Amino acid sequence: MAQYVAHRLIQLVIVLFGVSVVVFVTMHLLPGDVAQLLLGDHATAEQLVRLRTQLGLDQPVWVQYLRFVEDATGGDLGTSIQSGHPAMKDVLTAFPVTLQLTLFSLALASLAGVPLGVLTAMRQGSRFDGVVMTLTLFGVSMPIFWLGLMLLVLFAAALGWLPVGGLMPVGLDPPRVTGMSVFDSLWSGNERMVVASLRHMLLPTVTLASVPLALITRITRAEVMAAATLDHVRTARAKGLDTARVVLRHILRNAAIPIVTVIGLQLGLLLSGAVLTETIYSLPGLGRLMVDSILSRDYPVVQAGAMFIATLFVLVNLLVDLSYAALDPRISRA
Amino acid sequence: MSASTIAPPVPQGAVRRALRGAGARVGLCIAAVFLLLTVAAPAVAPYDPYDQDLSSALSPPSAAHPFGADQYGRDMLSRVIYGTRTALLAIVMADGLALVVGGGLGLIAGFTGGHIDAVIMRAVDVLLSFPYLLLALIIVAALGPSLTNSVIAIGIIYTPQYARLMRGQVLKVETLDYVTAARAIGASRLRVMLLHVLPNSFTPVLVLATLQSGAVVVETAGLSFLGLGAQPPSPDWGALLADGHGYFLTAWWIATFPGLAIFAVVVGFNLLGDALRDQFDPKMRSL
C-alpha cells in the first residue's frame, strides 16, 4: 500500500506540473498582449513597456514560468484588476458558496441515487424500474441550465413558493464563519435564517444534483444486478436469509466499491455544473466569479481560480483512488 | 496466404442490427428531423430569425407565433429552427476536431509506443485532470468569447477521450492475425497503420462520436448561456436561453422552447449512441 501511495503521489506531482503548464500557457502565450489588456487601448508605448517590465513579460518564457510557479506555490497569483484584492483572496472568499452547493448536491444525489438504484435492480423489468430508468435518461439528457430555469419558472415565478435566487433574503445575512450560508445560519442559532438559507439552496441543489443522481442510480442498478448473480449471493439466499439482509450484507458490499468511486468522481461534473447553476441562481460562488472575471478580462482571478479548482480536483481524485485501493487491496498490489 | 485469413473481423450488418430497437429508431427520427430542419430552415421557419417587430414584443404563444416572441418581437419558433444550424456546426466542428486530433494522437501513441506514447498519454492525463467546463472556460478566456472559440474549446476538452479510446483500440487490433499477416508480407509501418489498423479501430470511435454529439450541443449551448459562446443576436439555443433567463418571471416561453430543442436533440443522440454502444460493446449494456 505504501508503495502504491508513493507511486500515486509521484503521478500527482507530474499532473500538477502539467496543470501549471496548461494554465500558464493559456494565460500567457496565446494571442493578445496582457499589458495592453490591463491598460486599455489608450495606453502610451511608455506605459506599456513599464508594465511589461513590472510583470516580467520582457523576460524569456521559461523565466516567466519559473516565476509563476514560485509565486503560485506561495499562494500569490496576482492582484484582481476588478477588486484590487489578491486574486487568491477573491477565490477563497467565493469558494465556500461553491463547496456548500457541491456538498449538498452530492449528498442528495448519493442519498437518493443509491436506494433508487438498488430498488430498480431488485424490481428489474417492473413499471417502477421503467419509470425510474426513463427519468434517469431525462436526467442525463436535460441541460442543467434549462432545468434550473424551468424550476425557477415553476416554483419561483408561477407558484411563488421559493425565492428567485441569491444565498439569503436581502438584509438577512448571518455572521460569516464558514462562508457557507446554511452552516453560518445554523451557527447563528437564528431559526428564521436557517429556514431562509435552506429555501434559497433547495432549487440550486436539485438542479446541480440532477445529472449525478441519474448516473449514480444507473451505476448502482447495474452493479447490484451484476453482484446479485454471484455465487455467494445464491448461497446466502439458499441459506434462507431474508432479502433485506442479502441486499445489505452480500450484494451492496460487493457493489460498493465501484459505486463509491463513481460518487467520488462526480466532483468534476459538480464543479462544472456549479458554474452554470451559480449563474442561474445568482449565487456568488467560484464558478460565477470565474465567468465574471473572463467577461471583464480579470486574468489574475481566472488564473487563480483555474489553478485552485484544478489542484482541488486532482487532490480529490487522488483521495478517491486511494480509498478505492484501501477498499480493494488487489488494486494496490496491481 | 488467402485473402480470407488476413481479413479483419468486420461486424457484418452490425449497424443495421443496432438500429432495429425502438430506442434507436426514436433517436434516428429525432436526428433526421434535426438534420432536416438544419438544411430546410429558410423554407420551414415562418419568419426571418432576426426580424424585429416591437408590437409583438414578449407576446405569448399564439397562432401567429406558436413559440411566442422575444423582447424584440422576434419569432421564437423561427429562432429555435435556425438554432439547429449552430448546434449542427458545433457537433461537426467540435466533435470533428476532437475526433481528428484525439484519434490521430491515440493512433500515433498506440502504434509507436515507447517515449512518444508516454508523452502523449501524460499530456492526455493532464487535460483529463481539469473539470471539463473549467478547461473550456480558460481556453475561451485566452481566445476570447465567440462561437468559433467556444467550439474550439469544446473540441479540445473532448480530445483526450478520443485519444485514449483510439490508443486502446490500436493496441487491441495490432495483435490480431491479419495485422501480423500484413507485416509478414512486407507492408510498411505507415501502410499497416493507415490501411489495416486505423480502419478497424474506428468503429468504437464513431460510436463515441455519436454518444458525444448530444453532450457537445449541451456544452456549446452552456458556454453561450454564460455569454462566452455565440453572441447576440445569433439564434443560438444557449444564447436564447440566456435571453429567457432575463425574462423568466414574465415570459416563460423564451427559455422553454430552446431548452426543449436541446433536450430533444440530446435524447435523440443518446438513444442512438446507446444502441450503437450496446451493439459494439455489449458489456456496457446494463448501464
Short mmCIF file of C-alpha atoms in Angstrom, two decimals, chain A residues 102-118 205 209-217 220 259-260 262-266 270:
data_model
loop_
_atom_site.label_atom_id
_atom_site.label_comp_id
_atom_site.label_asym_id
_atom_site.label_seq_id
_atom_site.Cartn_x
_atom_site.Cartn_y
_atom_site.Cartn_z
CA THR A 102 -21.44 20.87 -4.31
CA LEU A 103 -21.71 19.06 -0.95
CA PHE A 104 -25.50 19.43 -0.79
CA SER A 105 -25.91 18.20 -4.37
CA LEU A 106 -23.56 15.26 -3.86
CA ALA A 107 -25.42 14.32 -0.68
CA LEU A 108 -28.80 14.48 -2.45
CA ALA A 109 -27.53 12.55 -5.47
CA SER A 110 -25.98 9.80 -3.30
CA LEU A 111 -28.74 9.50 -0.70
CA ALA A 112 -31.42 9.26 -3.37
CA GLY A 113 -29.41 7.58 -6.16
CA VAL A 114 -28.11 4.53 -4.26
CA PRO A 115 -31.53 3.43 -2.84
CA LEU A 116 -33.20 4.09 -6.20
CA GLY A 117 -30.53 2.02 -7.96
CA VAL A 118 -30.97 -0.85 -5.50
CA THR A 205 -29.19 21.79 -5.09
CA ALA A 209 -27.82 17.06 -8.36
CA SER A 210 -29.90 16.03 -11.40
CA VAL A 211 -27.13 14.57 -13.58
CA PRO A 212 -25.10 12.87 -10.79
CA LEU A 213 -28.36 11.47 -9.37
CA ALA A 214 -29.20 9.88 -12.71
CA LEU A 215 -25.68 8.49 -13.12
CA ILE A 216 -25.45 7.12 -9.57
CA THR A 217 -28.87 5.47 -9.93
CA THR A 220 -25.89 1.33 -8.67
CA ILE A 259 -20.43 2.96 -6.55
CA VAL A 260 -18.22 4.81 -4.05
CA VAL A 262 -18.38 6.87 -9.12
CA ILE A 263 -19.74 9.08 -6.35
CA GLY A 264 -16.23 10.41 -5.69
CA LEU A 265 -15.64 11.04 -9.37
CA GLN A 266 -18.76 13.22 -9.66
CA LEU A 270 -20.40 19.06 -9.99
#
